[in-house]
Amino acid sequence: MTTETVANRRHRVVVIGSGFGGLFACKHLKHADVDVVLISKTSTHLFQPLLYQVATGILSTGEIAPATRLVLRKYKNVQVILGEVHDIDLVNRTVTSELLNEDTVTSFDSLIVATGAQQSYFGNDQFATYAPGMKTIDDALELRARILGSFEEAELAKTPEARDRFMTFVVVGAGPTGVELAGQIAELADRTLEGTFRNIDPRDARVILLEGAGAVLAPMGPKLGGKAQRRLEKMGVEIQLNAMVTGVDARGVTVKDKDGSERRIEAACKVWSAGVAASELGKLLADQSKGTEVDRAGRVIVEPDLTIKGYPNVFVVGDLMSVPNVPGQAQGAIQGATYAAKQIKAELGGKQTPEQRKPFKYFNKGSMATVSRYNAVCQIGKLEFGGFLAWLIWLVLHLYYLIGYRSRAITVFQWFVAFIGRNRGQMAATEQWVFARLALEAMNGNDEDGREVRAGLGGKGATALPSDRSVS
């Protein structure tokens, strides 16, 4: 318990989340006369747009998820605290985070909440057991193990029906992540794994992309969506539009078509990329701020200066904020965090009051998605194009936003190996990656399976009492 008081310390800015929003907030406050406390439930800064390349064996986790402490170690006014935030007290200006059943209470003068979003199953969270999302490192490693494990099971299958089930891969959601995953699974089967099995031909794999709406890459418009669809179909990916997934189990998925009829797709490997939901902290903030609301996805409908009603010192940025025409992408988080940091510095420097703030303005730098090697689609303003040039722009842009020269150099090498050649450098997979999440879910639950897992791990099943750690 520290004895430091609010009166004898510098202005403290607490930043929640170590994604693009959190990291860029720290970056723009590193020379300010403030103390910054970054609280994150993970120890790394995750470059989420490249998770699908970890899942399909192109990149390792180290290239896209450097340790946050190492990234920020030269920022002398920044302290990193590991823990998951479960309470924010706006009146008393405290944030409570938990690590290993112990609470840490951190006081703040200004708060920047950048906790991002998580996978949404639209009320069917049970689907996650058999169809992991693509939001975390654990998701990517689990999916890699599921993909490679399906080929191994197909090699040993005793019947044609079982072999077909293990050779069928279903991707739910035809947004950028779904398109990129479907394309890379197809390339993995056609190029990297060709000739590596004796009882099966990986090129016979069936990759199915399901989309509940009527278009691929719908937010990017019919022109680019059509380009992506034609390229995927040329690669052998089956695209099924207006196909709503109503059931997911170990053996496959149930699909409801536009005419109301239902059908089954037998598939051992499924991945979910159909929707996102904001962090639960959004609702917590809205409940404490009279008049602040959240949208259907749980994002906070913020004021023009990205704050919540009645609290000009509390900023919400990134995927957690709901601002018209600002997509849930890295650029929105970066620009929002930069804006929030500038407002804090301007107020501390006496240059403006909260009432004098200019509204946040988002500059749309465009959007893009890779479809396959040498092929991508790109939208910059009114300019829309696809093919090799779009792919090169995609490579350069993603390299630019990777953290650290080492990560960039290794990524370039891994891309060279995967795209010029046929091999992929990250093809290791273990059963633990598939089953660890299920074990953790059981361990954290109150059912009998959870007690058995805890017993197997040597635990007593008791919950540790929270400590009184605090940062005043």
mmCIF file of C-alpha atoms in Angstrom, residues 14-388:
data_model
loop_
_atom_site.group_PDB
_atom_site.id
_atom_site.type_symbol
_atom_site.label_atom_id
_atom_site.label_comp_id
_atom_site.label_asym_id
_atom_site.label_seq_id
_atom_site.Cartn_x
_atom_site.Cartn_y
_atom_site.Cartn_z
ATOM 1 C CA VAL A 14 -4.363 5.692 -16.548
ATOM 2 C CA VAL A 15 -4.592 3.884 -19.883
ATOM 3 C CA ILE A 16 -6.525 0.620 -20.056
ATOM 4 C CA GLY A 17 -5.524 -1.716 -22.885
ATOM 5 C CA SER A 18 -2.237 -2.404 -24.685
ATOM 6 C CA GLY A 19 -3.569 -2.451 -28.250
ATOM 7 C CA PHE A 20 -3.050 0.314 -30.783
ATOM 8 C CA GLY A 21 -5.118 2.755 -28.728
ATOM 9 C CA GLY A 22 -3.245 2.157 -25.488
ATOM 10 C CA LEU A 23 0.192 2.088 -27.066
ATOM 11 C CA PHE A 24 -0.265 5.303 -29.060
ATOM 12 C CA ALA A 25 -1.721 7.078 -26.039
ATOM 13 C CA CYS A 26 1.492 6.277 -24.151
ATOM 14 C CA LYS A 27 3.591 7.309 -27.126
ATOM 15 C CA HIS A 28 2.037 10.762 -27.311
ATOM 16 C CA LEU A 29 2.315 11.294 -23.561
ATOM 17 C CA LYS A 30 5.946 10.198 -23.142
ATOM 18 C CA HIS A 31 7.301 13.765 -23.018
ATOM 19 C CA ALA A 32 4.354 15.260 -21.126
ATOM 20 C CA ASP A 33 4.508 16.327 -17.485
ATOM 21 C CA VAL A 34 2.387 13.371 -16.422
ATOM 22 C CA ASP A 35 2.748 9.891 -15.011
ATOM 23 C CA VAL A 36 1.171 7.205 -17.176
ATOM 24 C CA VAL A 37 -0.031 3.840 -15.876
ATOM 25 C CA LEU A 38 -0.870 1.309 -18.578
ATOM 26 C CA ILE A 39 -3.062 -1.547 -17.358
ATOM 27 C CA SER A 40 -3.418 -4.581 -19.618
ATOM 28 C CA LYS A 41 -4.720 -8.105 -19.137
ATOM 29 C CA THR A 42 -2.058 -9.408 -21.560
ATOM 30 C CA SER A 43 1.687 -8.930 -21.430
ATOM 31 C CA THR A 44 1.989 -8.140 -25.149
ATOM 32 C CA HIS A 45 0.963 -5.581 -27.734
ATOM 33 C CA LEU A 46 -0.952 -7.620 -30.289
ATOM 34 C CA PHE A 47 -0.897 -6.691 -33.980
ATOM 35 C CA GLN A 48 -4.302 -8.245 -34.542
ATOM 36 C CA PRO A 49 -4.529 -7.812 -38.367
ATOM 37 C CA LEU A 50 -1.844 -10.495 -38.801
ATOM 38 C CA LEU A 51 -3.295 -13.086 -36.424
ATOM 39 C CA TYR A 52 -4.546 -15.161 -39.337
ATOM 40 C CA GLN A 53 -0.935 -15.566 -40.523
ATOM 41 C CA VAL A 54 -0.019 -17.046 -37.146
ATOM 42 C CA ALA A 55 -2.993 -19.401 -37.454
ATOM 43 C CA THR A 56 -1.855 -20.585 -40.892
ATOM 44 C CA GLY A 57 1.844 -21.016 -40.093
ATOM 45 C CA ILE A 58 3.388 -17.988 -41.822
ATOM 46 C CA LEU A 59 4.414 -15.925 -38.784
ATOM 47 C CA SER A 60 5.261 -16.666 -35.172
ATOM 48 C CA THR A 61 3.647 -14.931 -32.242
ATOM 49 C CA GLY A 62 6.855 -13.013 -31.505
ATOM 50 C CA GLU A 63 6.614 -11.001 -34.709
ATOM 51 C CA ILE A 64 3.092 -9.741 -34.080
ATOM 52 C CA ALA A 65 3.023 -9.640 -30.272
ATOM 53 C CA PRO A 66 6.095 -8.010 -28.705
ATOM 54 C CA ALA A 67 6.206 -7.680 -24.933
ATOM 55 C CA THR A 68 4.581 -4.415 -23.885
ATOM 56 C CA ARG A 69 7.199 -3.761 -21.217
ATOM 57 C CA LEU A 70 10.000 -4.022 -23.781
ATOM 58 C CA VAL A 71 8.181 -1.728 -26.189
ATOM 59 C CA LEU A 72 7.678 0.922 -23.504
ATOM 60 C CA ARG A 73 10.868 0.557 -21.466
ATOM 61 C CA LYS A 74 12.344 3.821 -22.808
ATOM 62 C CA TYR A 75 9.176 5.713 -21.838
ATOM 63 C CA LYS A 76 10.404 6.758 -18.401
ATOM 64 C CA ASN A 77 7.069 8.186 -17.278
ATOM 65 C CA VAL A 78 5.123 5.013 -18.120
ATOM 66 C CA GLN A 79 4.452 2.164 -15.695
ATOM 67 C CA VAL A 80 2.940 -1.117 -16.900
ATOM 68 C CA ILE A 81 0.578 -3.103 -14.671
ATOM 69 C CA LEU A 82 -0.581 -6.562 -15.686
ATOM 70 C CA GLY A 83 -4.154 -7.375 -14.758
ATOM 71 C CA GLU A 84 -7.726 -7.445 -16.015
ATOM 72 C CA VAL A 85 -9.783 -4.386 -15.129
ATOM 73 C CA HIS A 86 -13.127 -5.330 -13.606
ATOM 74 C CA ASP A 87 -14.185 -2.054 -11.989
ATOM 75 C CA ILE A 88 -13.922 1.666 -12.717
ATOM 76 C CA ASP A 89 -15.116 4.170 -10.104
ATOM 77 C CA LEU A 90 -15.626 7.474 -11.898
ATOM 78 C CA VAL A 91 -16.577 9.412 -8.759
ATOM 79 C CA ASN A 92 -13.537 8.365 -6.720
ATOM 80 C CA ARG A 93 -11.350 8.160 -9.830
ATOM 81 C CA THR A 94 -10.025 4.644 -9.323
ATOM 82 C CA VAL A 95 -9.503 1.606 -11.533
ATOM 83 C CA THR A 96 -9.473 -1.882 -10.039
ATOM 84 C CA SER A 97 -7.628 -4.661 -11.860
ATOM 85 C CA GLU A 98 -7.117 -8.298 -10.938
ATOM 86 C CA LEU A 99 -4.145 -10.610 -11.393
ATOM 87 C CA LEU A 100 -4.094 -14.106 -9.896
ATOM 88 C CA ASN A 101 -7.081 -13.346 -7.670
ATOM 89 C CA GLU A 102 -5.431 -10.238 -6.217
ATOM 90 C CA ASP A 103 -6.821 -6.747 -6.776
ATOM 91 C CA THR A 104 -4.800 -3.643 -7.522
ATOM 92 C CA VAL A 105 -6.501 -0.248 -7.151
ATOM 93 C CA THR A 106 -5.015 2.561 -9.246
ATOM 94 C CA SER A 107 -6.136 6.161 -8.918
ATOM 95 C CA PHE A 108 -6.283 8.492 -11.919
ATOM 96 C CA ASP A 109 -6.708 12.104 -12.880
ATOM 97 C CA SER A 110 -7.363 11.344 -16.541
ATOM 98 C CA LEU A 111 -8.501 8.023 -17.960
ATOM 99 C CA ILE A 112 -8.177 6.590 -21.466
ATOM 100 C CA VAL A 113 -10.131 3.367 -21.985
ATOM 101 C CA ALA A 114 -8.951 1.416 -25.031
ATOM 102 C CA THR A 115 -9.945 -2.167 -24.285
ATOM 103 C CA GLY A 116 -10.985 -3.071 -27.825
ATOM 104 C CA ALA A 117 -13.466 -5.740 -28.789
ATOM 105 C CA GLN A 118 -13.932 -9.472 -28.523
ATOM 106 C CA GLN A 119 -15.529 -12.110 -30.704
ATOM 107 C CA SER A 120 -19.323 -12.041 -30.784
ATOM 108 C CA TYR A 121 -21.402 -15.164 -31.319
ATOM 109 C CA PHE A 122 -24.659 -13.192 -31.326
ATOM 110 C CA GLY A 123 -25.913 -14.788 -28.135
ATOM 111 C CA ASN A 124 -24.693 -18.289 -29.000
ATOM 112 C CA ASP A 125 -21.531 -18.377 -26.906
ATOM 113 C CA GLN A 126 -21.628 -22.174 -26.876
ATOM 114 C CA PHE A 127 -20.421 -22.061 -30.497
ATOM 115 C CA ALA A 128 -16.984 -20.994 -29.235
ATOM 116 C CA THR A 129 -16.274 -24.500 -27.971
ATOM 117 C CA TYR A 130 -15.989 -25.827 -31.520
ATOM 118 C CA ALA A 131 -15.472 -22.637 -33.562
ATOM 119 C CA PRO A 132 -12.800 -20.395 -32.003
ATOM 120 C CA GLY A 133 -12.666 -16.755 -32.969
ATOM 121 C CA MET A 134 -9.677 -14.784 -34.195
ATOM 122 C CA LYS A 135 -9.022 -12.086 -31.594
ATOM 123 C CA THR A 136 -6.167 -13.366 -29.430
ATOM 124 C CA ILE A 137 -2.875 -15.246 -29.698
ATOM 125 C CA ASP A 138 -4.533 -18.212 -28.024
ATOM 126 C CA ASP A 139 -7.210 -18.188 -30.729
ATOM 127 C CA ALA A 140 -4.601 -18.240 -33.491
ATOM 128 C CA LEU A 141 -2.540 -21.034 -31.944
ATOM 129 C CA GLU A 142 -5.650 -23.081 -31.251
ATOM 130 C CA LEU A 143 -6.820 -22.683 -34.826
ATOM 131 C CA ARG A 144 -3.412 -23.664 -36.206
ATOM 132 C CA ALA A 145 -3.558 -26.851 -34.170
ATOM 133 C CA ARG A 146 -7.118 -27.523 -35.353
ATOM 134 C CA ILE A 147 -6.210 -26.993 -39.023
ATOM 135 C CA LEU A 148 -3.078 -29.154 -38.992
ATOM 136 C CA GLY A 149 -4.726 -31.696 -36.697
ATOM 137 C CA SER A 150 -7.595 -32.120 -39.147
ATOM 138 C CA PHE A 151 -5.177 -33.136 -41.911
ATOM 139 C CA GLU A 152 -3.517 -35.608 -39.546
ATOM 140 C CA GLU A 153 -6.878 -37.119 -38.624
ATOM 141 C CA ALA A 154 -7.835 -37.352 -42.297
ATOM 142 C CA GLU A 155 -4.635 -39.293 -42.991
ATOM 143 C CA LEU A 156 -5.741 -41.908 -40.443
ATOM 144 C CA ALA A 157 -9.476 -41.913 -41.186
ATOM 145 C CA LYS A 158 -11.065 -45.343 -41.604
ATOM 146 C CA THR A 159 -14.023 -44.308 -43.757
ATOM 147 C CA PRO A 160 -14.536 -41.892 -46.667
ATOM 148 C CA GLU A 161 -17.155 -40.026 -44.624
ATOM 149 C CA ALA A 162 -14.729 -39.382 -41.779
ATOM 150 C CA ARG A 163 -12.006 -38.382 -44.217
ATOM 151 C CA ASP A 164 -14.289 -35.876 -45.906
ATOM 152 C CA ARG A 165 -15.295 -34.390 -42.573
ATOM 153 C CA PHE A 166 -11.686 -33.859 -41.529
ATOM 154 C CA MET A 167 -10.852 -32.413 -44.942
ATOM 155 C CA THR A 168 -13.629 -29.805 -44.755
ATOM 156 C CA PHE A 169 -12.837 -26.393 -43.292
ATOM 157 C CA VAL A 170 -15.600 -23.893 -42.543
ATOM 158 C CA VAL A 171 -14.976 -20.177 -42.055
ATOM 159 C CA VAL A 172 -17.975 -18.226 -40.750
ATOM 160 C CA GLY A 173 -18.061 -14.582 -41.795
ATOM 161 C CA ALA A 174 -16.865 -13.030 -45.078
ATOM 162 C CA GLY A 175 -15.333 -9.880 -43.648
ATOM 163 C CA PRO A 176 -11.599 -9.159 -44.000
ATOM 164 C CA THR A 177 -10.575 -11.774 -41.422
ATOM 165 C CA GLY A 178 -12.790 -14.461 -42.933
ATOM 166 C CA VAL A 179 -11.604 -13.739 -46.476
ATOM 167 C CA GLU A 180 -7.943 -13.767 -45.421
ATOM 168 C CA LEU A 181 -8.338 -16.988 -43.439
ATOM 169 C CA ALA A 182 -10.188 -18.819 -46.192
ATOM 170 C CA GLY A 183 -7.555 -17.810 -48.736
ATOM 171 C CA GLN A 184 -4.658 -18.877 -46.548
ATOM 172 C CA ILE A 185 -6.191 -22.231 -45.602
ATOM 173 C CA ALA A 186 -6.658 -22.916 -49.317
ATOM 174 C CA GLU A 187 -3.044 -21.957 -50.078
ATOM 175 C CA LEU A 188 -1.774 -23.996 -47.136
ATOM 176 C CA ALA A 189 -3.513 -27.070 -48.540
ATOM 177 C CA ASP A 190 -2.596 -26.457 -52.182
ATOM 178 C CA ARG A 191 1.052 -25.383 -51.798
ATOM 179 C CA THR A 192 2.662 -26.017 -48.427
ATOM 180 C CA LEU A 193 1.182 -29.431 -47.629
ATOM 181 C CA GLU A 194 1.264 -30.831 -51.175
ATOM 182 C CA GLY A 195 2.989 -34.220 -51.179
ATOM 183 C CA THR A 196 3.406 -34.427 -47.414
ATOM 184 C CA PHE A 197 0.783 -37.150 -46.799
ATOM 185 C CA ARG A 198 0.458 -40.649 -48.254
ATOM 186 C CA ASN A 199 -3.212 -41.544 -47.763
ATOM 187 C CA ILE A 200 -4.695 -38.155 -48.656
ATOM 188 C CA ASP A 201 -4.026 -35.338 -51.074
ATOM 189 C CA PRO A 202 -4.284 -32.024 -49.136
ATOM 190 C CA ARG A 203 -5.324 -30.350 -52.386
ATOM 191 C CA ASP A 204 -8.648 -32.188 -52.041
ATOM 192 C CA ALA A 205 -9.453 -30.083 -48.966
ATOM 193 C CA ARG A 206 -12.784 -28.318 -49.090
ATOM 194 C CA VAL A 207 -12.743 -24.729 -47.817
ATOM 195 C CA ILE A 208 -16.186 -23.181 -47.288
ATOM 196 C CA LEU A 209 -16.766 -19.495 -46.539
ATOM 197 C CA LEU A 210 -20.203 -18.815 -45.033
ATOM 198 C CA GLU A 211 -21.740 -15.337 -44.934
ATOM 199 C CA GLY A 212 -25.104 -14.440 -43.482
ATOM 200 C CA ALA A 213 -25.378 -11.354 -45.698
ATOM 201 C CA GLY A 214 -25.505 -11.266 -49.464
ATOM 202 C CA ALA A 215 -21.953 -10.145 -50.266
ATOM 203 C CA VAL A 216 -18.285 -10.758 -49.572
ATOM 204 C CA LEU A 217 -16.502 -7.816 -47.898
ATOM 205 C CA ALA A 218 -19.795 -5.922 -47.831
ATOM 206 C CA PRO A 219 -18.399 -2.736 -46.160
ATOM 207 C CA MET A 220 -15.895 -2.339 -49.020
ATOM 208 C CA GLY A 221 -18.604 -2.270 -51.683
ATOM 209 C CA PRO A 222 -19.679 -4.561 -54.523
ATOM 210 C CA LYS A 223 -16.668 -3.877 -56.773
ATOM 211 C CA LEU A 224 -13.972 -4.974 -54.339
ATOM 212 C CA GLY A 225 -16.190 -7.632 -52.806
ATOM 213 C CA GLY A 226 -16.733 -9.080 -56.270
ATOM 214 C CA LYS A 227 -12.988 -9.089 -56.963
ATOM 215 C CA ALA A 228 -12.277 -10.911 -53.715
ATOM 216 C CA GLN A 229 -15.058 -13.418 -54.333
ATOM 217 C CA ARG A 230 -13.884 -14.255 -57.847
ATOM 218 C CA ARG A 231 -10.305 -14.738 -56.671
ATOM 219 C CA LEU A 232 -11.349 -17.028 -53.814
ATOM 220 C CA GLU A 233 -13.559 -19.072 -56.104
ATOM 221 C CA LYS A 234 -10.665 -19.427 -58.548
ATOM 222 C CA MET A 235 -8.641 -20.866 -55.653
ATOM 223 C CA GLY A 236 -11.376 -23.415 -55.005
ATOM 224 C CA VAL A 237 -13.013 -21.750 -51.982
ATOM 225 C CA GLU A 238 -16.760 -22.393 -51.844
ATOM 226 C CA ILE A 239 -18.582 -19.170 -51.005
ATOM 227 C CA GLN A 240 -22.099 -19.530 -49.660
ATOM 228 C CA LEU A 241 -23.966 -16.245 -49.178
ATOM 229 C CA ASN A 242 -27.204 -15.632 -47.265
ATOM 230 C CA ALA A 243 -26.208 -18.639 -45.177
ATOM 231 C CA MET A 244 -26.914 -18.134 -41.484
ATOM 232 C CA VAL A 245 -25.194 -20.496 -39.038
ATOM 233 C CA THR A 246 -27.724 -21.711 -36.471
ATOM 234 C CA GLY A 247 -25.776 -24.524 -34.862
ATOM 235 C CA VAL A 248 -22.166 -25.577 -34.264
ATOM 236 C CA ASP A 249 -20.994 -28.863 -32.777
ATOM 237 C CA ALA A 250 -17.975 -31.148 -32.899
ATOM 238 C CA ARG A 251 -18.965 -32.713 -36.200
ATOM 239 C CA GLY A 252 -20.044 -29.668 -38.194
ATOM 240 C CA VAL A 253 -22.415 -26.735 -38.550
ATOM 241 C CA THR A 254 -26.105 -26.256 -39.228
ATOM 242 C CA VAL A 255 -26.920 -23.600 -41.807
ATOM 243 C CA LYS A 256 -30.194 -21.801 -42.469
ATOM 244 C CA ASP A 257 -30.560 -20.534 -46.027
ATOM 245 C CA LYS A 258 -32.475 -17.501 -47.256
ATOM 246 C CA ASP A 259 -35.544 -19.589 -48.080
ATOM 247 C CA GLY A 260 -35.759 -20.796 -44.479
ATOM 248 C CA SER A 261 -34.531 -24.334 -45.112
ATOM 249 C CA GLU A 262 -31.808 -25.841 -42.944
ATOM 250 C CA ARG A 263 -28.945 -28.115 -43.899
ATOM 251 C CA ARG A 264 -25.815 -29.643 -42.404
ATOM 252 C CA ILE A 265 -22.171 -29.243 -43.331
ATOM 253 C CA GLU A 266 -20.006 -31.946 -41.832
ATOM 254 C CA ALA A 267 -16.683 -30.354 -40.880
ATOM 255 C CA ALA A 268 -14.202 -31.004 -38.105
ATOM 256 C CA CYS A 269 -12.465 -27.623 -38.297
ATOM 257 C CA LYS A 270 -14.489 -24.428 -37.939
ATOM 258 C CA VAL A 271 -13.482 -20.836 -37.287
ATOM 259 C CA TRP A 272 -15.731 -17.904 -36.375
ATOM 260 C CA SER A 273 -15.100 -14.413 -37.742
ATOM 261 C CA ALA A 274 -18.664 -13.183 -38.088
ATOM 262 C CA GLY A 275 -18.960 -10.432 -35.498
ATOM 263 C CA VAL A 276 -17.452 -8.437 -32.660
ATOM 264 C CA ALA A 277 -18.685 -7.201 -29.311
ATOM 265 C CA ALA A 278 -17.164 -4.421 -27.242
ATOM 266 C CA SER A 279 -15.577 -4.920 -23.850
ATOM 267 C CA GLU A 280 -17.929 -5.105 -20.867
ATOM 268 C CA LEU A 281 -16.261 -1.976 -19.517
ATOM 269 C CA GLY A 282 -18.336 0.014 -21.994
ATOM 270 C CA LYS A 283 -21.578 -0.741 -20.178
ATOM 271 C CA LEU A 284 -19.887 -0.183 -16.833
ATOM 272 C CA LEU A 285 -18.898 3.347 -17.888
ATOM 273 C CA ALA A 286 -22.309 4.090 -19.362
ATOM 274 C CA ASP A 287 -24.078 2.980 -16.175
ATOM 275 C CA GLN A 288 -22.053 5.444 -14.106
ATOM 276 C CA SER A 289 -22.454 8.345 -16.505
ATOM 277 C CA LYS A 290 -25.982 9.714 -16.631
ATOM 278 C CA GLY A 291 -27.108 10.002 -20.236
ATOM 279 C CA THR A 292 -24.328 7.940 -21.806
ATOM 280 C CA GLU A 293 -25.518 4.934 -23.796
ATOM 281 C CA VAL A 294 -24.017 1.951 -25.590
ATOM 282 C CA ASP A 295 -24.940 0.694 -29.056
ATOM 283 C CA ARG A 296 -26.035 -2.828 -30.006
ATOM 284 C CA ALA A 297 -22.429 -4.054 -30.000
ATOM 285 C CA GLY A 298 -21.781 -2.600 -26.541
ATOM 286 C CA ARG A 299 -19.682 0.325 -27.775
ATOM 287 C CA VAL A 300 -19.925 3.588 -25.874
ATOM 288 C CA ILE A 301 -21.693 6.414 -27.714
ATOM 289 C CA VAL A 302 -19.187 9.122 -26.816
ATOM 290 C CA GLU A 303 -19.316 12.912 -26.913
ATOM 291 C CA PRO A 304 -17.686 14.816 -29.825
ATOM 292 C CA ASP A 305 -14.437 14.953 -27.796
ATOM 293 C CA LEU A 306 -14.515 11.145 -27.178
ATOM 294 C CA THR A 307 -15.464 11.557 -23.505
ATOM 295 C CA ILE A 308 -18.555 10.404 -21.639
ATOM 296 C CA LYS A 309 -21.235 12.750 -20.318
ATOM 297 C CA GLY A 310 -20.262 14.538 -17.142
ATOM 298 C CA TYR A 311 -16.667 13.315 -17.136
ATOM 299 C CA PRO A 312 -14.425 15.370 -19.435
ATOM 300 C CA ASN A 313 -11.378 13.555 -18.042
ATOM 301 C CA VAL A 314 -12.556 10.094 -19.205
ATOM 302 C CA PHE A 315 -11.852 9.240 -22.838
ATOM 303 C CA VAL A 316 -13.056 6.136 -24.692
ATOM 304 C CA VAL A 317 -11.135 5.229 -27.866
ATOM 305 C CA GLY A 318 -10.680 2.408 -30.353
ATOM 306 C CA ASP A 319 -13.170 -0.410 -30.802
ATOM 307 C CA LEU A 320 -14.903 0.551 -27.553
ATOM 308 C CA MET A 321 -16.043 3.936 -28.876
ATOM 309 C CA SER A 322 -19.047 4.417 -31.124
ATOM 310 C CA VAL A 323 -18.516 7.331 -33.522
ATOM 311 C CA PRO A 324 -20.367 7.649 -36.844
ATOM 312 C CA ASN A 325 -18.283 6.622 -39.858
ATOM 313 C CA VAL A 326 -15.331 5.467 -37.764
ATOM 314 C CA PRO A 327 -14.688 1.743 -38.414
ATOM 315 C CA GLY A 328 -13.405 -0.664 -35.809
ATOM 316 C CA GLN A 329 -9.902 -0.735 -37.243
ATOM 317 C CA ALA A 330 -6.409 0.138 -36.071
ATOM 318 C CA GLN A 331 -6.550 3.614 -37.619
ATOM 319 C CA GLY A 332 -9.584 4.558 -35.560
ATOM 320 C CA ALA A 333 -7.827 3.493 -32.356
ATOM 321 C CA ILE A 334 -4.589 5.272 -33.250
ATOM 322 C CA GLN A 335 -6.275 8.541 -34.176
ATOM 323 C CA GLY A 336 -8.602 8.451 -31.175
ATOM 324 C CA ALA A 337 -5.766 7.816 -28.716
ATOM 325 C CA THR A 338 -3.624 10.527 -30.287
ATOM 326 C CA TYR A 339 -6.507 12.982 -30.022
ATOM 327 C CA ALA A 340 -7.135 12.122 -26.353
ATOM 328 C CA ALA A 341 -3.454 12.538 -25.450
ATOM 329 C CA LYS A 342 -3.331 15.936 -27.152
ATOM 330 C CA GLN A 343 -6.396 17.143 -25.223
ATOM 331 C CA ILE A 344 -4.846 16.113 -21.913
ATOM 332 C CA LYS A 345 -1.559 17.877 -22.723
ATOM 333 C CA ALA A 346 -3.320 21.025 -23.926
ATOM 334 C CA GLU A 347 -5.393 21.260 -20.745
ATOM 335 C CA LEU A 348 -2.399 20.703 -18.460
ATOM 336 C CA GLY A 349 -0.468 23.327 -20.404
ATOM 337 C CA GLY A 350 -3.233 25.847 -19.875
ATOM 338 C CA LYS A 351 -3.911 26.144 -23.601
ATOM 339 C CA GLN A 352 -7.570 25.166 -23.385
ATOM 340 C CA THR A 353 -10.379 24.011 -21.140
ATOM 341 C CA PRO A 354 -12.564 20.980 -21.812
ATOM 342 C CA GLU A 355 -15.272 23.320 -23.131
ATOM 343 C CA GLN A 356 -12.849 24.669 -25.751
ATOM 344 C CA ARG A 357 -11.967 21.299 -27.260
ATOM 345 C CA LYS A 358 -12.470 20.868 -30.966
ATOM 346 C CA PRO A 359 -14.449 17.738 -31.900
ATOM 347 C CA PHE A 360 -12.564 14.614 -32.911
ATOM 348 C CA LYS A 361 -12.272 14.249 -36.674
ATOM 349 C CA TYR A 362 -11.434 10.907 -38.224
ATOM 350 C CA PHE A 363 -9.284 10.829 -41.335
ATOM 351 C CA ASN A 364 -10.125 7.755 -43.382
ATOM 352 C CA LYS A 365 -6.880 6.378 -44.809
ATOM 353 C CA GLY A 366 -8.692 3.559 -46.557
ATOM 354 C CA SER A 367 -9.172 -0.141 -45.988
ATOM 355 C CA MET A 368 -7.748 -3.293 -47.505
ATOM 356 C CA ALA A 369 -7.716 -7.059 -47.264
ATOM 357 C CA THR A 370 -5.477 -9.780 -48.683
ATOM 358 C CA VAL A 371 -7.114 -12.571 -50.617
ATOM 359 C CA SER A 372 -4.094 -14.712 -51.517
ATOM 360 C CA ARG A 373 -0.413 -14.312 -52.222
ATOM 361 C CA TYR A 374 0.094 -11.553 -54.781
ATOM 362 C CA ASN A 375 -3.558 -10.544 -54.543
ATOM 363 C CA ALA A 376 -5.414 -8.071 -52.337
ATOM 364 C CA VAL A 377 -8.167 -5.458 -52.557
ATOM 365 C CA CYS A 378 -7.669 -1.853 -51.542
ATOM 366 C CA GLN A 379 -9.922 1.154 -51.011
ATOM 367 C CA ILE A 380 -8.403 4.629 -50.618
ATOM 368 C CA GLY A 381 -11.011 7.373 -50.747
ATOM 369 C CA LYS A 382 -12.926 6.912 -53.979
ATOM 370 C CA LEU A 383 -10.119 4.836 -55.474
ATOM 371 C CA GLU A 384 -10.803 1.097 -55.534
ATOM 372 C CA PHE A 385 -8.447 -1.475 -56.995
ATOM 373 C CA GLY A 386 -7.177 -4.998 -56.496
ATOM 374 C CA GLY A 387 -4.435 -7.372 -57.563
ATOM 375 C CA PHE A 388 -0.664 -7.286 -57.162
#
